[in-house]
mmCIF file of C-alpha atoms in Angstrom:
data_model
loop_
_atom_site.group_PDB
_atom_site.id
_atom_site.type_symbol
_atom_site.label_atom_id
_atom_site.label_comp_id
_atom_site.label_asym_id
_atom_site.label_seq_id
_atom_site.Cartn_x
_atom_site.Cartn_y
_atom_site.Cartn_z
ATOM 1 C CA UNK A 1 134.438 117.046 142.532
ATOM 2 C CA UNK A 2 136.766 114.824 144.142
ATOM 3 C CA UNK A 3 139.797 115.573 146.545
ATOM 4 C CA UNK A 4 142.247 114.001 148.213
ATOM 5 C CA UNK A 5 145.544 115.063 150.805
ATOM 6 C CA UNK A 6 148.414 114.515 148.830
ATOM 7 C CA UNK A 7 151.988 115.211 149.368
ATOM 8 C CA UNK A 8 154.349 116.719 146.725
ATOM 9 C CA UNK A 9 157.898 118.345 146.529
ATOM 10 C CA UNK A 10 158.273 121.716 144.750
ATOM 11 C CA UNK A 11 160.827 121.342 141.753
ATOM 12 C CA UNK A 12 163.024 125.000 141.707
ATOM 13 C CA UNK A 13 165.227 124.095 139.035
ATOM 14 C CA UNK A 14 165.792 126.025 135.846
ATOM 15 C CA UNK A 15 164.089 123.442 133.293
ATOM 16 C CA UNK A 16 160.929 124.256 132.172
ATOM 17 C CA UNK A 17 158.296 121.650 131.035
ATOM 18 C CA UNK A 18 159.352 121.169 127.534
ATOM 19 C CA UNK A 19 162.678 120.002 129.360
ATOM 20 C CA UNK A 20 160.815 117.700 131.883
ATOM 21 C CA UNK A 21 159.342 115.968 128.866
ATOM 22 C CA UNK A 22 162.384 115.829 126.935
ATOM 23 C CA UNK A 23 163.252 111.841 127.314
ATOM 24 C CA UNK A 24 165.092 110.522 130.578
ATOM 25 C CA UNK A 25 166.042 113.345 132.615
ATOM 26 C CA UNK A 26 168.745 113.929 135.001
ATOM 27 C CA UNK A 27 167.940 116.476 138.036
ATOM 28 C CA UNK A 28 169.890 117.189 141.064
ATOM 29 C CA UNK A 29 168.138 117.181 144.204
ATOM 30 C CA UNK A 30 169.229 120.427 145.188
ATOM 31 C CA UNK A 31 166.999 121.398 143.000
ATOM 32 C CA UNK A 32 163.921 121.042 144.759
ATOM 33 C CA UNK A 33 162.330 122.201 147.793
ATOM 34 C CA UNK A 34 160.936 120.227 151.012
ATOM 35 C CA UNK A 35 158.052 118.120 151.214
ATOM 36 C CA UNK A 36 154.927 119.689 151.726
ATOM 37 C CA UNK A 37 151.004 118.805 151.790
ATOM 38 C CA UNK A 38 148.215 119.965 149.966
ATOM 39 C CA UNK A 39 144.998 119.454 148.491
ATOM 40 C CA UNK A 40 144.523 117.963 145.098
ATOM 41 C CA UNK A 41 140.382 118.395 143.581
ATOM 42 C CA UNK A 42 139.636 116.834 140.108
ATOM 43 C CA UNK A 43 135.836 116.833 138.700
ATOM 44 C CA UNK A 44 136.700 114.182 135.808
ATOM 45 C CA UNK A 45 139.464 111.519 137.152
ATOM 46 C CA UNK A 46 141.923 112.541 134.814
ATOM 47 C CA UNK A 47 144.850 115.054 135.220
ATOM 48 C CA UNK A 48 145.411 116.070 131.285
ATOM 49 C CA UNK A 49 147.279 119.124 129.437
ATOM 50 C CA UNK A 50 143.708 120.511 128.023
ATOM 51 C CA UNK A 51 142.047 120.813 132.121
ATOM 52 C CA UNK A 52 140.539 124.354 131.687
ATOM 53 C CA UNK A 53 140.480 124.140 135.435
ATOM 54 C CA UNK A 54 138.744 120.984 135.921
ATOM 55 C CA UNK A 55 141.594 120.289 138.314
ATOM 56 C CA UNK A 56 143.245 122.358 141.112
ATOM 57 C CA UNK A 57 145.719 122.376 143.498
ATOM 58 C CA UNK A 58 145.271 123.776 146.764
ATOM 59 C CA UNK A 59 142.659 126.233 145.220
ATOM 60 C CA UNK A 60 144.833 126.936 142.343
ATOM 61 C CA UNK A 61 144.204 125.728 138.589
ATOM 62 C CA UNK A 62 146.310 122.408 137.621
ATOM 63 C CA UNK A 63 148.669 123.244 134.539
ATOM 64 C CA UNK A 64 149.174 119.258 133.795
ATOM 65 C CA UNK A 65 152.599 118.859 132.653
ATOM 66 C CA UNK A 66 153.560 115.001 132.484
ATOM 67 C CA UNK A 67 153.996 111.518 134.076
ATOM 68 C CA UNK A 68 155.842 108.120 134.417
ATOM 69 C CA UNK A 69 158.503 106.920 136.463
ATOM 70 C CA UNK A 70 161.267 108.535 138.735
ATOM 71 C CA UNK A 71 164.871 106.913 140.227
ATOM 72 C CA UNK A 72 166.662 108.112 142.434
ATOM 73 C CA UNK A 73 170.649 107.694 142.006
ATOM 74 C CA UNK A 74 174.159 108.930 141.498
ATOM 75 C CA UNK A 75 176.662 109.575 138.475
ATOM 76 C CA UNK A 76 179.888 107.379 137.537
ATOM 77 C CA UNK A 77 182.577 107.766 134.235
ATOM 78 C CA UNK A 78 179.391 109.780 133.390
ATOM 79 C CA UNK A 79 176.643 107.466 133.539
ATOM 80 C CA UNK A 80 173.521 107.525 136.019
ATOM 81 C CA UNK A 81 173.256 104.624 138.394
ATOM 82 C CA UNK A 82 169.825 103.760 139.416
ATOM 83 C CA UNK A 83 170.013 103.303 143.198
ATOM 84 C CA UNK A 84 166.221 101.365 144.315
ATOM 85 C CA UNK A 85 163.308 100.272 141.636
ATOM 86 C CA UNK A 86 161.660 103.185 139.895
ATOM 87 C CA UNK A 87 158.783 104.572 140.811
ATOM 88 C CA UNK A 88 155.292 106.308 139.702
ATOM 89 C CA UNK A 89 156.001 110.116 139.667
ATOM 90 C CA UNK A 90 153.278 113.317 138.710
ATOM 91 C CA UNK A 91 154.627 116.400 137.570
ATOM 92 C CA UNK A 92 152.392 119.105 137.243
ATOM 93 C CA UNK A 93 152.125 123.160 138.303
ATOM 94 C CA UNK A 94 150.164 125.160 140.157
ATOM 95 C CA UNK A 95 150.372 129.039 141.631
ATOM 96 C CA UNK A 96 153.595 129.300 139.491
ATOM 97 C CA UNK A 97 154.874 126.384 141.495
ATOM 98 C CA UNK A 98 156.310 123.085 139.718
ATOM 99 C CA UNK A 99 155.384 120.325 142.178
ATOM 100 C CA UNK A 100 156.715 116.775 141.602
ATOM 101 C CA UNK A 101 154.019 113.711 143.121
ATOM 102 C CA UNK A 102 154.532 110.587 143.871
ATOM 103 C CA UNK A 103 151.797 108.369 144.106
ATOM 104 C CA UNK A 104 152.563 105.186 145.891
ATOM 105 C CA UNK A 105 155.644 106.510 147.970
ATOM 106 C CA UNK A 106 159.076 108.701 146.888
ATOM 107 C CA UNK A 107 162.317 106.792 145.422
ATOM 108 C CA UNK A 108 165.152 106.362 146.984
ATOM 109 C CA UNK A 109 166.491 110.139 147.651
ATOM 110 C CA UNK A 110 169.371 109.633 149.763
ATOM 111 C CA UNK A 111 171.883 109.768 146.612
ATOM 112 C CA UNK A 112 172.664 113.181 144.683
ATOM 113 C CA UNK A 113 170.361 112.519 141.743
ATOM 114 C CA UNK A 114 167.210 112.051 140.373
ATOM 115 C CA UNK A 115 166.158 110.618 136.780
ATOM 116 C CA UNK A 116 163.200 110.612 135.176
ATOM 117 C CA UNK A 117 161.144 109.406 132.274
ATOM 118 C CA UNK A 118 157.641 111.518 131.679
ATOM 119 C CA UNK A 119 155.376 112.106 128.792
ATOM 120 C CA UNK A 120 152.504 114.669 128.649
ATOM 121 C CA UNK A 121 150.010 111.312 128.412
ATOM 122 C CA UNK A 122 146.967 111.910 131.172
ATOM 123 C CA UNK A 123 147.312 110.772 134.437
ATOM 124 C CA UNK A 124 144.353 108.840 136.272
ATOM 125 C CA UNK A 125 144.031 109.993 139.384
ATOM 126 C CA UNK A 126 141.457 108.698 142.304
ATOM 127 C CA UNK A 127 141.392 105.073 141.170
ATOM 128 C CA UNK A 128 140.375 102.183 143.347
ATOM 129 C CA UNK A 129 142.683 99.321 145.266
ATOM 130 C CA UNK A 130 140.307 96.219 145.406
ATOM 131 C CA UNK A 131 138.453 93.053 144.642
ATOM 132 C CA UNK A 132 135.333 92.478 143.081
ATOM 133 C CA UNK A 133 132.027 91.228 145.171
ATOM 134 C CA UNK A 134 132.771 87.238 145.421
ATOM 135 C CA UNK A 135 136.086 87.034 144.878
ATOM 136 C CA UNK A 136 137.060 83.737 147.411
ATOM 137 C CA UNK A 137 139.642 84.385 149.773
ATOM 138 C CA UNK A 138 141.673 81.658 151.561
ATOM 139 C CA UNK A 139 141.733 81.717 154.715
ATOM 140 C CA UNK A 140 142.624 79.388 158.084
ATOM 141 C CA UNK A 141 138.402 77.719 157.671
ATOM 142 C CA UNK A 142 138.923 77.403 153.731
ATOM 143 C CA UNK A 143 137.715 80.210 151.190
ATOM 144 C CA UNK A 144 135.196 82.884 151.798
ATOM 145 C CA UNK A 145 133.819 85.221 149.462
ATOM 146 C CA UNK A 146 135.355 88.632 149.939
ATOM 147 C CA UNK A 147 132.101 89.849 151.158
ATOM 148 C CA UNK A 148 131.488 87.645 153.680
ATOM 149 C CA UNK A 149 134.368 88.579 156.144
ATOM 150 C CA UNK A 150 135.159 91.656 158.459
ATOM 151 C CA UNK A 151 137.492 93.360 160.874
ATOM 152 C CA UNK A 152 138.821 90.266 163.426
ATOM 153 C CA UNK A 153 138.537 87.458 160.933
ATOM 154 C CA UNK A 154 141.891 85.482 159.848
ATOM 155 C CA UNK A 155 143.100 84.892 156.810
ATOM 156 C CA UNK A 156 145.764 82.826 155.396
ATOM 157 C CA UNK A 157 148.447 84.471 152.982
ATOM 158 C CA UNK A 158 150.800 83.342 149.969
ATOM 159 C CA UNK A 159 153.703 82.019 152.290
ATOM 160 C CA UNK A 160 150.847 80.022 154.753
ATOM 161 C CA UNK A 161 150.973 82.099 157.433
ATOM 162 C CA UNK A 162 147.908 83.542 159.171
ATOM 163 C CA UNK A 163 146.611 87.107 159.626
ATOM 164 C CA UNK A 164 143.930 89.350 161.212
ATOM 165 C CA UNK A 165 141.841 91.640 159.361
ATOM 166 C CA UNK A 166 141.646 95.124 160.772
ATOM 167 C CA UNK A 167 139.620 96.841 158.383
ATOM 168 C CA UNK A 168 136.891 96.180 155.425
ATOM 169 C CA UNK A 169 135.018 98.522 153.148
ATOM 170 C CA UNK A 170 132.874 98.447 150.072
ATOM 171 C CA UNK A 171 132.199 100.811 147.160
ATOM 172 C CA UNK A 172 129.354 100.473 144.185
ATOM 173 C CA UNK A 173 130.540 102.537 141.418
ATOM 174 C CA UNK A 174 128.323 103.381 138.605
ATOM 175 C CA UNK A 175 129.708 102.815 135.000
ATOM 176 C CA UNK A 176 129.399 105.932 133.164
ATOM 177 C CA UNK A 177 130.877 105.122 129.596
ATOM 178 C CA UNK A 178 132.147 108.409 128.948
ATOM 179 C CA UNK A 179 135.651 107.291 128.532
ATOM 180 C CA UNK A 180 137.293 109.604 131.092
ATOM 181 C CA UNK A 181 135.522 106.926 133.904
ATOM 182 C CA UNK A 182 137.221 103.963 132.471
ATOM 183 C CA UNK A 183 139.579 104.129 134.763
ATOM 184 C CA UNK A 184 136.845 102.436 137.150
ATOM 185 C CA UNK A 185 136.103 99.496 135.171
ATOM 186 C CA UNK A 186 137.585 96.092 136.685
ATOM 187 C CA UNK A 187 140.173 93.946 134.509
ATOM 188 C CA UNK A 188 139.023 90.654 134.459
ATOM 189 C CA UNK A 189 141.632 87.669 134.594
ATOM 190 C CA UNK A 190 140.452 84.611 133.274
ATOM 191 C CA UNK A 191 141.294 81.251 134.547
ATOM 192 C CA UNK A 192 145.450 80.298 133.973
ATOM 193 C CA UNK A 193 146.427 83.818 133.074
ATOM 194 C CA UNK A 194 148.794 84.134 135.251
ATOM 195 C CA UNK A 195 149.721 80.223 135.660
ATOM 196 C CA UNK A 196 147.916 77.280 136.339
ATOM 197 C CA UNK A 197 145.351 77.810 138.739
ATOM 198 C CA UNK A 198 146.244 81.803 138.880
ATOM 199 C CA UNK A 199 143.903 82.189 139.140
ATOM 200 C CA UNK A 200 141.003 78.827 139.055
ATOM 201 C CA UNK A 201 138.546 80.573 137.244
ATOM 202 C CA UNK A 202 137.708 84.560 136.131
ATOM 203 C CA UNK A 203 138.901 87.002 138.761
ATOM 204 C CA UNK A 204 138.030 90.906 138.698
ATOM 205 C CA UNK A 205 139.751 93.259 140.514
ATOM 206 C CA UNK A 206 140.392 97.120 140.167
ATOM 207 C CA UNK A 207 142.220 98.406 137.772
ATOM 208 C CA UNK A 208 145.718 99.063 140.120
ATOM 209 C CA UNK A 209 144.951 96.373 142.452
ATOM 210 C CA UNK A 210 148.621 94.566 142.237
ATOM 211 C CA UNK A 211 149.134 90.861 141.858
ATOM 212 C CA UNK A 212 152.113 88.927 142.861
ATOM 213 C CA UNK A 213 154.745 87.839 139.723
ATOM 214 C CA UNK A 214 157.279 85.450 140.139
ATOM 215 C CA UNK A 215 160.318 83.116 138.871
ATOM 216 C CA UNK A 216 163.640 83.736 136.480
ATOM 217 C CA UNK A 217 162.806 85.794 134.475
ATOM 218 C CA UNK A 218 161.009 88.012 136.556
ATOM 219 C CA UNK A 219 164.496 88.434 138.348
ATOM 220 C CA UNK A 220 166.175 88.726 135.243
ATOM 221 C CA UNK A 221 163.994 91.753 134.230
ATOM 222 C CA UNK A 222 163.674 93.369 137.506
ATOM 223 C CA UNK A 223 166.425 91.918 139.827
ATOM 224 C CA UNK A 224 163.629 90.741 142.098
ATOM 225 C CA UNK A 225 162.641 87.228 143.157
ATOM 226 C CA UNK A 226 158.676 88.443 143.530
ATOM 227 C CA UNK A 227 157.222 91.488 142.704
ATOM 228 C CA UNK A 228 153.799 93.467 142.801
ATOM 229 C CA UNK A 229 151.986 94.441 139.342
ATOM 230 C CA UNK A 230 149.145 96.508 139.144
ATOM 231 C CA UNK A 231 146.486 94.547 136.969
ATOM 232 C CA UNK A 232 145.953 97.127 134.390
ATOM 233 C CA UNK A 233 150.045 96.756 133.420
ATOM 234 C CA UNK A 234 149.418 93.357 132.119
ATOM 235 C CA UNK A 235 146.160 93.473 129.971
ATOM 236 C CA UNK A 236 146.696 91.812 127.132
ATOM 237 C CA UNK A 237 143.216 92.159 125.387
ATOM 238 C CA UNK A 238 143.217 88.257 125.613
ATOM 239 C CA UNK A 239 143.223 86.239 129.078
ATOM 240 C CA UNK A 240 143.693 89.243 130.500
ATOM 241 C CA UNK A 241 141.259 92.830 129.650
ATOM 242 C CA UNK A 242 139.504 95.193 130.925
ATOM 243 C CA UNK A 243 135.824 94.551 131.462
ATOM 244 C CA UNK A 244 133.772 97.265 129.505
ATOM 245 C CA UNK A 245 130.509 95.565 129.081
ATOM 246 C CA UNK A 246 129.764 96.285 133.069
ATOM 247 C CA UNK A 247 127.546 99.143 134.241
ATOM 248 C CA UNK A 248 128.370 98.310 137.806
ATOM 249 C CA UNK A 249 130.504 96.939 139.929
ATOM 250 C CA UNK A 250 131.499 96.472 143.917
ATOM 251 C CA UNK A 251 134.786 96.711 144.778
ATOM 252 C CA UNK A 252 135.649 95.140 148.444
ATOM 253 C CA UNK A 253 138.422 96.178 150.748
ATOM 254 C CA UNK A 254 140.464 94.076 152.952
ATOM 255 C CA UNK A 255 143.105 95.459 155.016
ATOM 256 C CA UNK A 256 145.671 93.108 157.643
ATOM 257 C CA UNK A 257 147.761 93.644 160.357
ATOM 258 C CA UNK A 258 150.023 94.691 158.070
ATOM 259 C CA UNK A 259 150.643 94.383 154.215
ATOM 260 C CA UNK A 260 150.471 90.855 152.821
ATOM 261 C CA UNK A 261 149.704 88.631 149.259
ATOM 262 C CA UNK A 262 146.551 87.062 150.232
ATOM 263 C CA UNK A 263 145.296 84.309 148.052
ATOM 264 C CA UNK A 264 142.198 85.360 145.718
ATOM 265 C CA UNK A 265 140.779 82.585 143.653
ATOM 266 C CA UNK A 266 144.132 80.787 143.916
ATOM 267 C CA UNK A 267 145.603 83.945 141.968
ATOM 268 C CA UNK A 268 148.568 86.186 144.910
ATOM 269 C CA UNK A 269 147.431 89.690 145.268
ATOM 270 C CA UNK A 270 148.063 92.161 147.910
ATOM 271 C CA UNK A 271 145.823 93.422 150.666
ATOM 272 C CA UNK A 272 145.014 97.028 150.984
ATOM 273 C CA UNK A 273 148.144 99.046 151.669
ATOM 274 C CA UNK A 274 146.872 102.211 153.905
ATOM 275 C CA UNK A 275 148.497 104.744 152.199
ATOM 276 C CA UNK A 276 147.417 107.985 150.493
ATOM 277 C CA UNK A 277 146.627 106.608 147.544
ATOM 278 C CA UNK A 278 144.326 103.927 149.344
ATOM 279 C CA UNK A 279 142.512 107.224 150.452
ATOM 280 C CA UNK A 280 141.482 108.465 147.338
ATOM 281 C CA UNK A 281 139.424 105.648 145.558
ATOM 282 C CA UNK A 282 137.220 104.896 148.723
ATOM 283 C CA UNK A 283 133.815 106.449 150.267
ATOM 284 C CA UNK A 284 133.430 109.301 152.565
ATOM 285 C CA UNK A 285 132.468 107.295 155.459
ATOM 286 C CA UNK A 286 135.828 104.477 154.844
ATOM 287 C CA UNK A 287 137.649 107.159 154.593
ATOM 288 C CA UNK A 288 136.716 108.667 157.952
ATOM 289 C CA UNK A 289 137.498 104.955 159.337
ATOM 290 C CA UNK A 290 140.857 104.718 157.674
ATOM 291 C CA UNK A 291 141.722 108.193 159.068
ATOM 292 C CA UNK A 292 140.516 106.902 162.446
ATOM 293 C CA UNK A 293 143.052 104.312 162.459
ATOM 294 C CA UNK A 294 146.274 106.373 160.763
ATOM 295 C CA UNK A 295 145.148 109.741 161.324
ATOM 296 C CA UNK A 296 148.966 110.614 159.504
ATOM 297 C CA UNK A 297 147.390 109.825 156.403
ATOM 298 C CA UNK A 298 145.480 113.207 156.433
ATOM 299 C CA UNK A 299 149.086 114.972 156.229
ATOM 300 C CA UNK A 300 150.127 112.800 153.249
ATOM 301 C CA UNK A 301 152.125 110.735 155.174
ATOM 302 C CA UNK A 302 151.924 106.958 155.439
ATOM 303 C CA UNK A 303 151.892 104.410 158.287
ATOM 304 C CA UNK A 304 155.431 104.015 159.847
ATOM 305 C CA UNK A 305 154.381 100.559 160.785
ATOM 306 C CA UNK A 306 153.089 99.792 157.560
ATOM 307 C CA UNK A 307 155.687 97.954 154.870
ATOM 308 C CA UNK A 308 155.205 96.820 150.917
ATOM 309 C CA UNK A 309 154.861 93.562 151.189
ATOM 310 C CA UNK A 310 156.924 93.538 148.537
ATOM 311 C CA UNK A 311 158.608 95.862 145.970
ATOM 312 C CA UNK A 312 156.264 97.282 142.928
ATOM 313 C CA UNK A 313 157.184 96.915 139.494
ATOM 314 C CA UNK A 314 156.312 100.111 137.671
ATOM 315 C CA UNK A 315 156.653 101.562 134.606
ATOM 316 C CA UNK A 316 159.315 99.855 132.104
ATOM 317 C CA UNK A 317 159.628 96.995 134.581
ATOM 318 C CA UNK A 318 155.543 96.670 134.622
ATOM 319 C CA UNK A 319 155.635 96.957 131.120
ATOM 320 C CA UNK A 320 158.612 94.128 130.682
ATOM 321 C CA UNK A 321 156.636 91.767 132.913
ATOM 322 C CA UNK A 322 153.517 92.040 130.398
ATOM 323 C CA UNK A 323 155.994 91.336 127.536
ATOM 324 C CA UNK A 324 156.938 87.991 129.034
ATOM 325 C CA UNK A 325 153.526 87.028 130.409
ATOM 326 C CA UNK A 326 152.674 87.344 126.204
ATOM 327 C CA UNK A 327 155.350 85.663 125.028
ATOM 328 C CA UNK A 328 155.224 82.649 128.114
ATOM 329 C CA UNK A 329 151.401 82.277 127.430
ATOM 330 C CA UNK A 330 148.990 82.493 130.128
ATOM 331 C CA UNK A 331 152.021 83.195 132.359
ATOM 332 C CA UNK A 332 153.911 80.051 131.913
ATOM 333 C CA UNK A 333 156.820 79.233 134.503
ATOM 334 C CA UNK A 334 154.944 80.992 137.350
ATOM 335 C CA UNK A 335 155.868 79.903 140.691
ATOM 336 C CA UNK A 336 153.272 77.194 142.208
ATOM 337 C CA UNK A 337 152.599 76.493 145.633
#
């Protein structure tokens, strides 16, 4: 069974799950508690309404009720104004407790109220952030494969400028094809998906590993110049799909001085980003390292050093992004360098 420190805040409003699940939602935030820790333990990667146990927090059994996205913001002439992008959010209970979860970091909370926009589909949890063995990276010498380099070399990101690496790790994960592992399997990106020479030729990385996205109507959709996706958001089941043929695969970890796009076959995707979720699709041993280096992670909290290199598009943003990708072709009107 799995497990990893996560940090959630405990919803004491009046709605009950049917309510949570009933469309977009408005809550105030005086609704819920303070942030705490705890321990979440899954035995099949999924969080699902049918768990029978398989998953528990803090010791207790995992009633499963819902995710998708979460924004924080206020009301005017009766409408809800989304203050910040949205983000990933978990709800589920445990103990009699509803505990909301947010996976890559909390939305903006400093505004009266929160919306959000859940369904009871099932939630992967413990997925990995990386690259496949021989992805090239650019860096200061030319490209190496991924493999090749360790803490103290450079490497050269998306804007030119140099880095040092502080961190690798690897992880060979067997294929099982029961379909509650699929979460594991890489998504491949074939040559031009996302542009000319975005990447040169196939490129397989994890499943939520982000790539960078790019030009008008990128800003149109999200009111962003550049944003992060997560490679499963924009499979298309044609340039662009997950590879289910593999029974193996080893994914490689790279993590800077601090968050940055590196260059991967030619193709902008981020470096690791040493936060909780980072934690959770990595060995034993890496994560000991990691914890060496930002023992805060252990409490569920993330570096305070540590930035996005830039903002994540999630949810109905993620999902408007594929929709243009499709209808641009092989992500036509990318930004080139």
């Amino acid at each position: 069974m799995a497990s990893s420190d996560i940090s959630v805040i405990p919803y004491d409003g009046s709605l009950v799950a049917a309510d949570l699940l009933a469309g977009s939602t408005t809550l105030v935030l005086s609704a819920f508690g303070a942030e705490q820790a705890g321990t979440l333990s899954d035995n099949d990667g999924f969080l699902e309404n049918a768990d029978d146990g398989t998953s528990t927090f803090d010791g207790q059994p995992v009633n499963y009720i819902g995710s998708g996205t979460a924004a924080g913001g206020l009301e005017i002439l009766g409408l809800f104004v989304r203050i910040g992008p949205s983000v990933d959010v978990v709800v589920f209970e445990a103990g009699g407790q509803v505990y909301f979860h947010y996976p890559a970091g909390k939305p903006a909370l400093s505004e009266l109220l929160l919306n959000i926009d859940i369904s009871p589909a099932p939630y992967q949890v413990f997925t990995p952030i990386c690259f496949a063995a021989d992805t090239r990276i650019l860096t200061p010498s030319g490209e190496r494969a991924v493999q090749e380099l360790g803490a103290g070399d450079m490497v050269t990101d998306f804007h030119g400028e140099m880095h040092e690496i502080i961190w690798t790790g690897a992880r060979a994960l067997q294929l099982p094809r029961h379909p509650y592992f699929d979460k594991w399997r890489p998504v491949d990106l074939e040559r031009d998906s996302l542009g000319e020479g975005r990447p040169y030729r196939r490129t397989r990385v994890s499943q939520q590993h982000r790539v960078m996205l790019g030009d008008w109507r990128v800003q149109l959709l999200t009111g962003l110049d550049e944003v992060l996706v997560p490679a499963v958001q924009l499979v298309n089941d044609t340039d662009i799909r997950i590879n289910r043929s593999l029974t193996e695969v080893k994914y490689h970890h790279l993590m800077c001085d601090r968050h940055v796009v590196l260059i991967a076959n030619g193709m902008p995707a981020e470096s690791l980003f040493p936060g909780v979720v980072a934690l959770e699709g990595i060995s034993d041993a890496a994560r000991d390292e990691l914890l060496g280096l930002f023992p805060e992670l252990a409490g569920g909290r993330e570096p305070e050093k540590y930035k996005m290199a830039l903002p994540v598009a999630r949810g109905k943003e993620a999902r408007a992004c594929k929709a243009y990708l499709q209808a641009s072709g092989s992500g036509g009107g990318l930004p080139h360098r």
